[in-house]
PDB file of C-alpha atoms and ligand atoms in Angstrom:
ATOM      1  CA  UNK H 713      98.494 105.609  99.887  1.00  0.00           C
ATOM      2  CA  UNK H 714     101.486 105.342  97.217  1.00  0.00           C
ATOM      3  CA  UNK H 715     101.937 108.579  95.372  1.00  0.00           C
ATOM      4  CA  UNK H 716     101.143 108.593  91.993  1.00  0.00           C
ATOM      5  CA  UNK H 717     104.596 109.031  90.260  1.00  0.00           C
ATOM      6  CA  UNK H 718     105.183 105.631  91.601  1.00  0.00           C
ATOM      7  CA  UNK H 719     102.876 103.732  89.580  1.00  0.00           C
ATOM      8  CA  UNK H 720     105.093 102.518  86.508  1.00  0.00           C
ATOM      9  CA  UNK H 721     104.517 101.332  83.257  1.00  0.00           C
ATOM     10  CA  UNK H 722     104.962  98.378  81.086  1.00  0.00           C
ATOM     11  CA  UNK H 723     106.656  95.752  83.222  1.00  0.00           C
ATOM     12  CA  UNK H 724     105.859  97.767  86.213  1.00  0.00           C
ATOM     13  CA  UNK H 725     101.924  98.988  84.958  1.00  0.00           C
ATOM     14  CA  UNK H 726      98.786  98.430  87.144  1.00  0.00           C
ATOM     15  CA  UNK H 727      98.288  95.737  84.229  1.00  0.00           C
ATOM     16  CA  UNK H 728     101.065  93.769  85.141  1.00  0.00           C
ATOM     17  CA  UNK H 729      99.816  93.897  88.888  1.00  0.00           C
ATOM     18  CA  UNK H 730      96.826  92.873  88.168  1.00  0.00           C
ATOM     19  CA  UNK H 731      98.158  89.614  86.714  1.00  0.00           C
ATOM     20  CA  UNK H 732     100.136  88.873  90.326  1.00  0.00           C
ATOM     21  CA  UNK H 733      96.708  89.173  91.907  1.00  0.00           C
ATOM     22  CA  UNK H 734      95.016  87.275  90.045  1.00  0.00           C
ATOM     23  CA  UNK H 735      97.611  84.359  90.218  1.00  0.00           C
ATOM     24  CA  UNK H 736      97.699  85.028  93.681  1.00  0.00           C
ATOM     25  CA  UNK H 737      93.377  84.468  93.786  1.00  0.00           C
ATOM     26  CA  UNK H 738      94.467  81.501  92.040  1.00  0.00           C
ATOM     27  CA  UNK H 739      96.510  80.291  94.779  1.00  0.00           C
ATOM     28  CA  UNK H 740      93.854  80.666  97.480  1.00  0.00           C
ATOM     29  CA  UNK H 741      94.292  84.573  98.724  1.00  0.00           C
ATOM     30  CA  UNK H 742      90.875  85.627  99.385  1.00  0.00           C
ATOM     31  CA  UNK H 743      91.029  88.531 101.847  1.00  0.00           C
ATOM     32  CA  UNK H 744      89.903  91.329  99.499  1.00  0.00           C
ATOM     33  CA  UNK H 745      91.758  94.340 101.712  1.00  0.00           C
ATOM     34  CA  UNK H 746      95.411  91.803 101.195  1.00  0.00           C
ATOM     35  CA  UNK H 747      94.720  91.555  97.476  1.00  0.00           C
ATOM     36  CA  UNK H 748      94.167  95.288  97.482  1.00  0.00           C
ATOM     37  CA  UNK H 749      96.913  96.356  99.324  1.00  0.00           C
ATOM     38  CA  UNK H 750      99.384  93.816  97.112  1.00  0.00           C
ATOM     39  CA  UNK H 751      97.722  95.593  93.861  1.00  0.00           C
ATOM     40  CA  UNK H 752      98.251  98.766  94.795  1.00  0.00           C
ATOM     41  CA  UNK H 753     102.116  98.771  96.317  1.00  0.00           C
ATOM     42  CA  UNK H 754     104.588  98.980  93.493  1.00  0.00           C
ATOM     43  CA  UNK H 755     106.787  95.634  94.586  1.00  0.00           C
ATOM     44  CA  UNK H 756     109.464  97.548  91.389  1.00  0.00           C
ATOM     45  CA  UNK H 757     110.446 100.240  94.054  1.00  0.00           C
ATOM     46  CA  UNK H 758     111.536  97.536  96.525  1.00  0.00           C
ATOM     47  CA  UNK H 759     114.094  95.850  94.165  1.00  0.00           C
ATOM     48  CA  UNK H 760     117.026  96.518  92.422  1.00  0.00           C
ATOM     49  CA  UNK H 761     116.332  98.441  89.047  1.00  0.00           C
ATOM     50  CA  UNK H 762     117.676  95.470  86.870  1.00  0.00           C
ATOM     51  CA  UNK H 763     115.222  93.440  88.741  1.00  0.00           C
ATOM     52  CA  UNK H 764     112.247  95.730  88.159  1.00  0.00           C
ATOM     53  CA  UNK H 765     110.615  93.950  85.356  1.00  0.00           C
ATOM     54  CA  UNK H 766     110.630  90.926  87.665  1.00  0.00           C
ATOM     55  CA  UNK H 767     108.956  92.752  90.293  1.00  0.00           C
ATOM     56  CA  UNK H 768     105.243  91.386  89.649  1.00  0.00           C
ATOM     57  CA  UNK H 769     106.785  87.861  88.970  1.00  0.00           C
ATOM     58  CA  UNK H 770     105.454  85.542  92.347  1.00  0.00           C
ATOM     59  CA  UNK H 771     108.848  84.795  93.614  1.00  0.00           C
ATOM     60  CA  UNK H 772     111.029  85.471  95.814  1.00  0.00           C
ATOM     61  CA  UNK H 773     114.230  88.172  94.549  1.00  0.00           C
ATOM     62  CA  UNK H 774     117.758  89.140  95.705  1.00  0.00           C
ATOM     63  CA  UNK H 775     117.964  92.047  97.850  1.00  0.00           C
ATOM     64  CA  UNK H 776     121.904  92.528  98.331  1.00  0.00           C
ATOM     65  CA  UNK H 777     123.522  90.910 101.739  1.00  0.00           C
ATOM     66  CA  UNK H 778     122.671  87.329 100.422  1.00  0.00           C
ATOM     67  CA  UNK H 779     119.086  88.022 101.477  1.00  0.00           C
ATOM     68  CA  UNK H 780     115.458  88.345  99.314  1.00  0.00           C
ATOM     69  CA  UNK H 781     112.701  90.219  99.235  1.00  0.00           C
ATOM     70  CA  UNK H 782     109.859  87.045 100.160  1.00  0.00           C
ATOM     71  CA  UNK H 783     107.717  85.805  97.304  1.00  0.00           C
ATOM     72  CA  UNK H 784     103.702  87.534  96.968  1.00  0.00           C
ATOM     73  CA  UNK H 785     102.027  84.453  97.477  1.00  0.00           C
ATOM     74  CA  UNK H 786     103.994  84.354 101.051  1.00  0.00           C
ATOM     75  CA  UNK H 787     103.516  88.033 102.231  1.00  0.00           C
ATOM     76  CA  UNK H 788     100.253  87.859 101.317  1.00  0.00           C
ATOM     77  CA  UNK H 789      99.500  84.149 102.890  1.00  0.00           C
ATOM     78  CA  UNK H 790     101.314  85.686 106.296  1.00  0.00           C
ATOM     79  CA  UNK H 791      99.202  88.944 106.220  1.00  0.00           C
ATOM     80  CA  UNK H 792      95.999  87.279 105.493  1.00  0.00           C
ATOM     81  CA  UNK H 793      96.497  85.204 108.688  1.00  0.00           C
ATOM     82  CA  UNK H 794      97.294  88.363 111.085  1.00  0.00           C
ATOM     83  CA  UNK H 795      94.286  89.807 109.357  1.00  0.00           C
ATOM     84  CA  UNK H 796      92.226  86.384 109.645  1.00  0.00           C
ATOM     85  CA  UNK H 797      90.537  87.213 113.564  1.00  0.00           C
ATOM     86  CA  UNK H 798      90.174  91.260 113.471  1.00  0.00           C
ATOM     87  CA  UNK H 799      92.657  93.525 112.241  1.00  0.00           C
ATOM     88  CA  UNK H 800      95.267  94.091 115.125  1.00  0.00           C
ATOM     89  CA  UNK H 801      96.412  97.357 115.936  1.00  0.00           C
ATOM     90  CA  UNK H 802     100.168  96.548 116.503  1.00  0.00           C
ATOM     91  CA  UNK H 803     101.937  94.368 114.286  1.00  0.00           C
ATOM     92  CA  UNK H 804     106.190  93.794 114.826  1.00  0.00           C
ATOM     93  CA  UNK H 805     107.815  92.161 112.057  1.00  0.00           C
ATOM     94  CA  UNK H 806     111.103  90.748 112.448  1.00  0.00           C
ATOM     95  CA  UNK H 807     113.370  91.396 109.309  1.00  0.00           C
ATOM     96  CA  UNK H 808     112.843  94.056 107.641  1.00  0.00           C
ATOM     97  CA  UNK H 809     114.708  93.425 104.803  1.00  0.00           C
ATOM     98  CA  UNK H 810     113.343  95.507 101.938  1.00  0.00           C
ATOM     99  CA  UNK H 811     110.009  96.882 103.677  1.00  0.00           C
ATOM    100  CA  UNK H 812     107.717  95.425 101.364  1.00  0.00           C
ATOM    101  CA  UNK H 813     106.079  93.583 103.830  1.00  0.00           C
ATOM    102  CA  UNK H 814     106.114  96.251 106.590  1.00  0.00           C
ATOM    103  CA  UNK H 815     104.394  98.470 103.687  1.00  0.00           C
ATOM    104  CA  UNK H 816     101.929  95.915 103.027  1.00  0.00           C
ATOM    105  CA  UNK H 817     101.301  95.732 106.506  1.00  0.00           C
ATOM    106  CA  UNK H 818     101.194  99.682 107.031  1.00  0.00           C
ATOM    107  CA  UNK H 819      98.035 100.189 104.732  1.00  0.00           C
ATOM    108  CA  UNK H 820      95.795  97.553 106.526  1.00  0.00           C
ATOM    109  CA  UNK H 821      96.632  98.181 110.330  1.00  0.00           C
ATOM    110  CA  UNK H 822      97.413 101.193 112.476  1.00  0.00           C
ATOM    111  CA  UNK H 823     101.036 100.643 113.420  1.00  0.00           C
ATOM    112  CA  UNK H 824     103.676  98.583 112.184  1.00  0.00           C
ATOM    113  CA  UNK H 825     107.168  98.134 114.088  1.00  0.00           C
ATOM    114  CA  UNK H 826     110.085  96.641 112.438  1.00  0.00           C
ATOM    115  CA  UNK H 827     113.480  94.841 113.645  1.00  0.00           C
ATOM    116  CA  UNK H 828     116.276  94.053 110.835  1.00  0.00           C
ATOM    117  CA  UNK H 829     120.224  93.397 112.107  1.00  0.00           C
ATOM    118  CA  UNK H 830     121.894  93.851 108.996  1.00  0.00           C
ATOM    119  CA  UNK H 831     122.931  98.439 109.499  1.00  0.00           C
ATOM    120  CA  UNK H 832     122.963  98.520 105.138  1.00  0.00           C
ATOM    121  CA  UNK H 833     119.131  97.486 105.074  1.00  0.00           C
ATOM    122  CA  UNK H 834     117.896  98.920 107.926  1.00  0.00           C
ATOM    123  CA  UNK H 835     119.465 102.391 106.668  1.00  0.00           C
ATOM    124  CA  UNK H 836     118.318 101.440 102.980  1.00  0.00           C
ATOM    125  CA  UNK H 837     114.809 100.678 103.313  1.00  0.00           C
ATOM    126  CA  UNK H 838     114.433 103.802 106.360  1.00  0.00           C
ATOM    127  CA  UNK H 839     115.340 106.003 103.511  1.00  0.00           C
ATOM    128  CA  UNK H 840     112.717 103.944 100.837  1.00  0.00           C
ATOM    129  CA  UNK H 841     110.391 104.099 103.209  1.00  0.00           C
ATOM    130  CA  UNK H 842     109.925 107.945 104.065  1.00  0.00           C
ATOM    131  CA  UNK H 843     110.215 108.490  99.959  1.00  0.00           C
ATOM    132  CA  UNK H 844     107.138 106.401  99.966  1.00  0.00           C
ATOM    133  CA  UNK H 845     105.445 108.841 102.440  1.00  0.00           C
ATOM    134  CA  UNK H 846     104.583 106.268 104.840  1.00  0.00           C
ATOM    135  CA  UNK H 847     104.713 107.315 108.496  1.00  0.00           C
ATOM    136  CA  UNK H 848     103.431 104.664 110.305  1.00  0.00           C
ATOM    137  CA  UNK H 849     106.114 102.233 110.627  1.00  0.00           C
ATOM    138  CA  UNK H 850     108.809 102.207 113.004  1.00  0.00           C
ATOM    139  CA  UNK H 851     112.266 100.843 112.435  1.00  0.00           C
ATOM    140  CA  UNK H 852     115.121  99.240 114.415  1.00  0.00           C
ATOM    141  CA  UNK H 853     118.588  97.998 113.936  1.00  0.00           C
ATOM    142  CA  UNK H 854     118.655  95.110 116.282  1.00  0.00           C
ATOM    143  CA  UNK H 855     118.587  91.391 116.351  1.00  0.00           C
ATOM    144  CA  UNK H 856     114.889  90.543 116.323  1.00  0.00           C
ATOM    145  CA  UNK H 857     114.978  87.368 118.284  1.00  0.00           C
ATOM    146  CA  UNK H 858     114.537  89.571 121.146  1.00  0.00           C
ATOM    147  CA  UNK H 859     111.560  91.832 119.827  1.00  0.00           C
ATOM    148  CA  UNK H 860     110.834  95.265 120.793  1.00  0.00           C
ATOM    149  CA  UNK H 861     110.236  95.351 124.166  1.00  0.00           C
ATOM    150  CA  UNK H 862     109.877  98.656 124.805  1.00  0.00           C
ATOM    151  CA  UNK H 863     106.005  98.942 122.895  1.00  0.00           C
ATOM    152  CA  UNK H 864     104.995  95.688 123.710  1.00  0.00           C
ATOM    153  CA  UNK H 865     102.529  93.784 123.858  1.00  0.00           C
ATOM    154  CA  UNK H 866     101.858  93.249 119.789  1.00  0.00           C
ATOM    155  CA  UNK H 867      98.323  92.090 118.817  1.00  0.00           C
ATOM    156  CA  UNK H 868     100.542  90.070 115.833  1.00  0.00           C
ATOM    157  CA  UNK H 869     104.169  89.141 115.128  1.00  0.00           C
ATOM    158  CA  UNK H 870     105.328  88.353 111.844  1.00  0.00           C
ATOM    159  CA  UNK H 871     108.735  86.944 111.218  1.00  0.00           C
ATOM    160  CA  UNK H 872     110.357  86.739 108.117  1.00  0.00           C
ATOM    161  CA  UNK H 873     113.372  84.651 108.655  1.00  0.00           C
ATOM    162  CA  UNK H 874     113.673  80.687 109.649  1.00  0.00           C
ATOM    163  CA  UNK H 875     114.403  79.063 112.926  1.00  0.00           C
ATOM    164  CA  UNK H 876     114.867  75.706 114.270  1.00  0.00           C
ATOM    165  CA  UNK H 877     112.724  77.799 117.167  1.00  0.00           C
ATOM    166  CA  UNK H 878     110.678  80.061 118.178  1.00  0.00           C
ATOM    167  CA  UNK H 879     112.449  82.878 120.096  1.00  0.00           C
ATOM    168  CA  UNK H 880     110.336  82.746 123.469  1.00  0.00           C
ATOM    169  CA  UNK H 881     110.092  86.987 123.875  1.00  0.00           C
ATOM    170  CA  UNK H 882     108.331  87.160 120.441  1.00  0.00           C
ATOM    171  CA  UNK H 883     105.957  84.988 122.019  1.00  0.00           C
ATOM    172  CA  UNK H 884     106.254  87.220 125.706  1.00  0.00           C
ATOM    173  CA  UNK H 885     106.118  90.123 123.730  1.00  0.00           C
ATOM    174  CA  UNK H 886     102.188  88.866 122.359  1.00  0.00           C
ATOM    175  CA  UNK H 887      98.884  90.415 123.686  1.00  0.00           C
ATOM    176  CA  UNK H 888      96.523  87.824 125.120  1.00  0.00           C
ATOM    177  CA  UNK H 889      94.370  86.631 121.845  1.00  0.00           C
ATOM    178  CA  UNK H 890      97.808  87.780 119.710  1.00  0.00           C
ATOM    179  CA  UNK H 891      98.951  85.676 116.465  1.00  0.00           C
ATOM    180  CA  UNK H 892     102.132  84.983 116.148  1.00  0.00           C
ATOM    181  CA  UNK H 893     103.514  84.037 112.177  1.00  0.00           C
ATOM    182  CA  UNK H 894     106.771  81.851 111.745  1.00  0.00           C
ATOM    183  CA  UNK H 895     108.589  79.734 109.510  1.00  0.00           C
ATOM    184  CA  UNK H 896     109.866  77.087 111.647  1.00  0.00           C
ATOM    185  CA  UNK H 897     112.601  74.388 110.425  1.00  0.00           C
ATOM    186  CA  UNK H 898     115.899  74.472 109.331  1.00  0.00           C
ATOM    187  CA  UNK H 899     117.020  77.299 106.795  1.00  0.00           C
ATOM    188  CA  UNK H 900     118.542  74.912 104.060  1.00  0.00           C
ATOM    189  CA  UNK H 901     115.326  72.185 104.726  1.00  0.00           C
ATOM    190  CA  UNK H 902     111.494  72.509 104.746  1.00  0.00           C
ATOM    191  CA  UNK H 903     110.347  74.901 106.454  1.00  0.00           C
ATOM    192  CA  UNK H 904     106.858  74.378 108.537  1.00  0.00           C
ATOM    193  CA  UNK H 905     104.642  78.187 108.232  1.00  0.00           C
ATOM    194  CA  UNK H 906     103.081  77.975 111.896  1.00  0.00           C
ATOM    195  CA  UNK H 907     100.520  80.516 113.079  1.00  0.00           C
ATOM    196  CA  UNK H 908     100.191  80.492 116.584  1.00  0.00           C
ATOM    197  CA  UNK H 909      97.748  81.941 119.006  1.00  0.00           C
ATOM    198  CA  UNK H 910      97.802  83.244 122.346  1.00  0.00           C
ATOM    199  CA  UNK H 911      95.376  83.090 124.877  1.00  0.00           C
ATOM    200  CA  UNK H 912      96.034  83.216 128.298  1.00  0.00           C
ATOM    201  CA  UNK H 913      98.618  80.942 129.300  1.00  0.00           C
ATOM    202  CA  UNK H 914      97.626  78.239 125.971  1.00  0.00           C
ATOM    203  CA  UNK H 915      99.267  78.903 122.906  1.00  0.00           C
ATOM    204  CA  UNK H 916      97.594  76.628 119.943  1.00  0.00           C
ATOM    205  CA  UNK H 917      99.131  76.098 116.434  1.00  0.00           C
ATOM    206  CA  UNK H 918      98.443  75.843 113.342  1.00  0.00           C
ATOM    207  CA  UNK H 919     100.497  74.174 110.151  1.00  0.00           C
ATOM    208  CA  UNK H 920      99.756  76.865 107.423  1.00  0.00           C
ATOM    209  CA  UNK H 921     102.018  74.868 105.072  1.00  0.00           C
ATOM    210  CA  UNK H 922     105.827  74.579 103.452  1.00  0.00           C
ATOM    211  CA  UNK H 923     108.005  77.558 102.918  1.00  0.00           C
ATOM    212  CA  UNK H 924     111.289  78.729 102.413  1.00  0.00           C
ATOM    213  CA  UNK H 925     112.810  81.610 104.191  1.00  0.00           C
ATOM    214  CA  UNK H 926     116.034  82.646 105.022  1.00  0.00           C
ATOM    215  CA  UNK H 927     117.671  81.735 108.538  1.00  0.00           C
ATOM    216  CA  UNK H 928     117.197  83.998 111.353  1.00  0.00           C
ATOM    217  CA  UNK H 929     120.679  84.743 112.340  1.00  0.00           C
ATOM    218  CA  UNK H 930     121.856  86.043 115.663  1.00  0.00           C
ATOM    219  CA  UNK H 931     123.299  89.283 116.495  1.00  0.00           C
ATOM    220  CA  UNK H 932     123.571  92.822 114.847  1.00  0.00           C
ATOM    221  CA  UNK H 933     125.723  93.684 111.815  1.00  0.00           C
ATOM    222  CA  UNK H 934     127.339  97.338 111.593  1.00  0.00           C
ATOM    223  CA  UNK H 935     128.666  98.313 108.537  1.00  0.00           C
TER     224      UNK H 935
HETATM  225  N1  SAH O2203     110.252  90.970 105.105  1.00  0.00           N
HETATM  226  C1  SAH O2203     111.313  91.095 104.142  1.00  0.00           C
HETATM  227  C2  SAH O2203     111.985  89.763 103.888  1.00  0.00           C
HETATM  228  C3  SAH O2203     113.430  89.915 104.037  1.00  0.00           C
HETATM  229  S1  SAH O2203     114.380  88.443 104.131  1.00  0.00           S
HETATM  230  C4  SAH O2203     110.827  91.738 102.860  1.00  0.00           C
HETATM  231  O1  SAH O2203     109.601  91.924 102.700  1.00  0.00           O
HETATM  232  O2  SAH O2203     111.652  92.112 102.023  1.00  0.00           O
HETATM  233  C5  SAH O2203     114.649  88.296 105.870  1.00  0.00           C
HETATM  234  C6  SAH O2203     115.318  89.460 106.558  1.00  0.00           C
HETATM  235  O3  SAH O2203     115.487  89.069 107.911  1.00  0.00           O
HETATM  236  C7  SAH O2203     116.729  89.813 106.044  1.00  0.00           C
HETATM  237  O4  SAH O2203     116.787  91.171 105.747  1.00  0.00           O
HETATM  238  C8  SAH O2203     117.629  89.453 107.230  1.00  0.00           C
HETATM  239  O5  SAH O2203     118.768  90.285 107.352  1.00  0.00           O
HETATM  240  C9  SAH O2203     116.684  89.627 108.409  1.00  0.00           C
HETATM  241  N2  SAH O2203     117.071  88.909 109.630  1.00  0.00           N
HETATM  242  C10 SAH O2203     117.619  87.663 109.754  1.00  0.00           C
HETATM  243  N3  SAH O2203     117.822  87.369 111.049  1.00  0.00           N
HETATM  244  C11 SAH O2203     117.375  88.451 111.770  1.00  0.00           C
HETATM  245  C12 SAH O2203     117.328  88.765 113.161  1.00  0.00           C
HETATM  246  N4  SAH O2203     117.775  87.908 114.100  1.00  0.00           N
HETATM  247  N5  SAH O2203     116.827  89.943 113.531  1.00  0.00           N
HETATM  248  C13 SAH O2203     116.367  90.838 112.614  1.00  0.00           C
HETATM  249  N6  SAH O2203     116.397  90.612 111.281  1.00  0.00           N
HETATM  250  C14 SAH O2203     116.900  89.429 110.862  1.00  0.00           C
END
């Protein structure tokens, strides 16, 4: 739960969330516990202050290192589809970026892992993170294409960055009946949203629509 000296006012008040979720019902969200968890997590503390009063805008913001923090309607589209079978236990995102969606993540299952390459974020959002009092995600500098072997297998997989293809260990690194979430397509095109799902040796797919994502680049970055 988010303390309560994080809760804001004016362009940051529970009001002003409550306006995102409702767009967001508008759009077709209609897992109750992914509305919840979007109204309650304070999207201000995961921007830049200048960009606060944007915070509970649905779109997608700058985040330093030419990356963004994803739009609601997306983070809550992708969660809503790990959540669609059963809530999984294990969920590795790849690209951290600014947490929000590992946060969003944190409150609805029981452990979240997360991979970002760029040092700046990953040491950035750590920090965030801990302020927030959250202790169930896990972080790691690393480039996500491989996944995180060593607690694998993941009951979901949620990346956050484009390909032209799926990395095959994100799909190794799946538990039989896992969901896999991807934006698939180049990073300055259309980008095809596919959920996929494991089960034995079939994997079956799902079009969940157009997005737009930032690539998934290979390779760590230390600064
Ligand atoms: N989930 C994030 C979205 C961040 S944007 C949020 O809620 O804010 C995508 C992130 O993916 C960026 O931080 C980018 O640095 C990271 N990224 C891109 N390629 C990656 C890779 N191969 N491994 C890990 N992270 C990667």
């Amino acid at each position: 739960m988010i303390p309560k000296q994080h809760e804001g006012i004016g362009m940051t008040s529970q009001r002003t969330r409550d306006r995102l979720i409702a767009r967001l019902k508008d759009r077709g969200i209609r897992n109750k516990q992914v509305l919840h968890a979007l109204g309650v997590t304070p999207r201000h503390l995961f921007v830049d202050e200048a960009l606060a009063s944007r915070a509970y805008e649905d779109t997608a913001l700058p985040i330093g290192h030419k990356q963004t923090i994803s739009q609601p309607y997306v983070v809550a589209r992708m969660t809503e589809a790990v959540l669609q079978e059963g809530t999984p236990e294990k969920v590795l995102e790849i690209g951290t970026g600014s947490g929000y969606q590992a946060v969003i993540l944190s409150g609805l299952v029981k452990q979240v892992y997360t991979v970002e390459r760029i040092e700046a974020l990953y040491q950035q959002t750590r920090k965030r993170v801990m302020q927030l009092g959250l202790h169930n995600i896990k972080f790691k500098l690393s480039d996500g294409s491989w996944g995180w072997e060593s607690y694998a297998p993941y009951d979901a997989v949620v990346v956050t960055a484009a390909s032209d293809e799926i990395p095959s260990p994100l799909i190794d690194q799946l538990a039989d009946n896992g969901r896999l979430v991807i934006p698939v397509g180049h990073p300055s095109g259309a980008q095809d949203l596919l959920l996929l799902r494991k089960s034995g040796n079939r994997v079956e797919q799902e079009n969940l629509g157009s997005v737009s994502f930032v690539p998934l680049v290979q390779g760590s970055v230390h600064t």
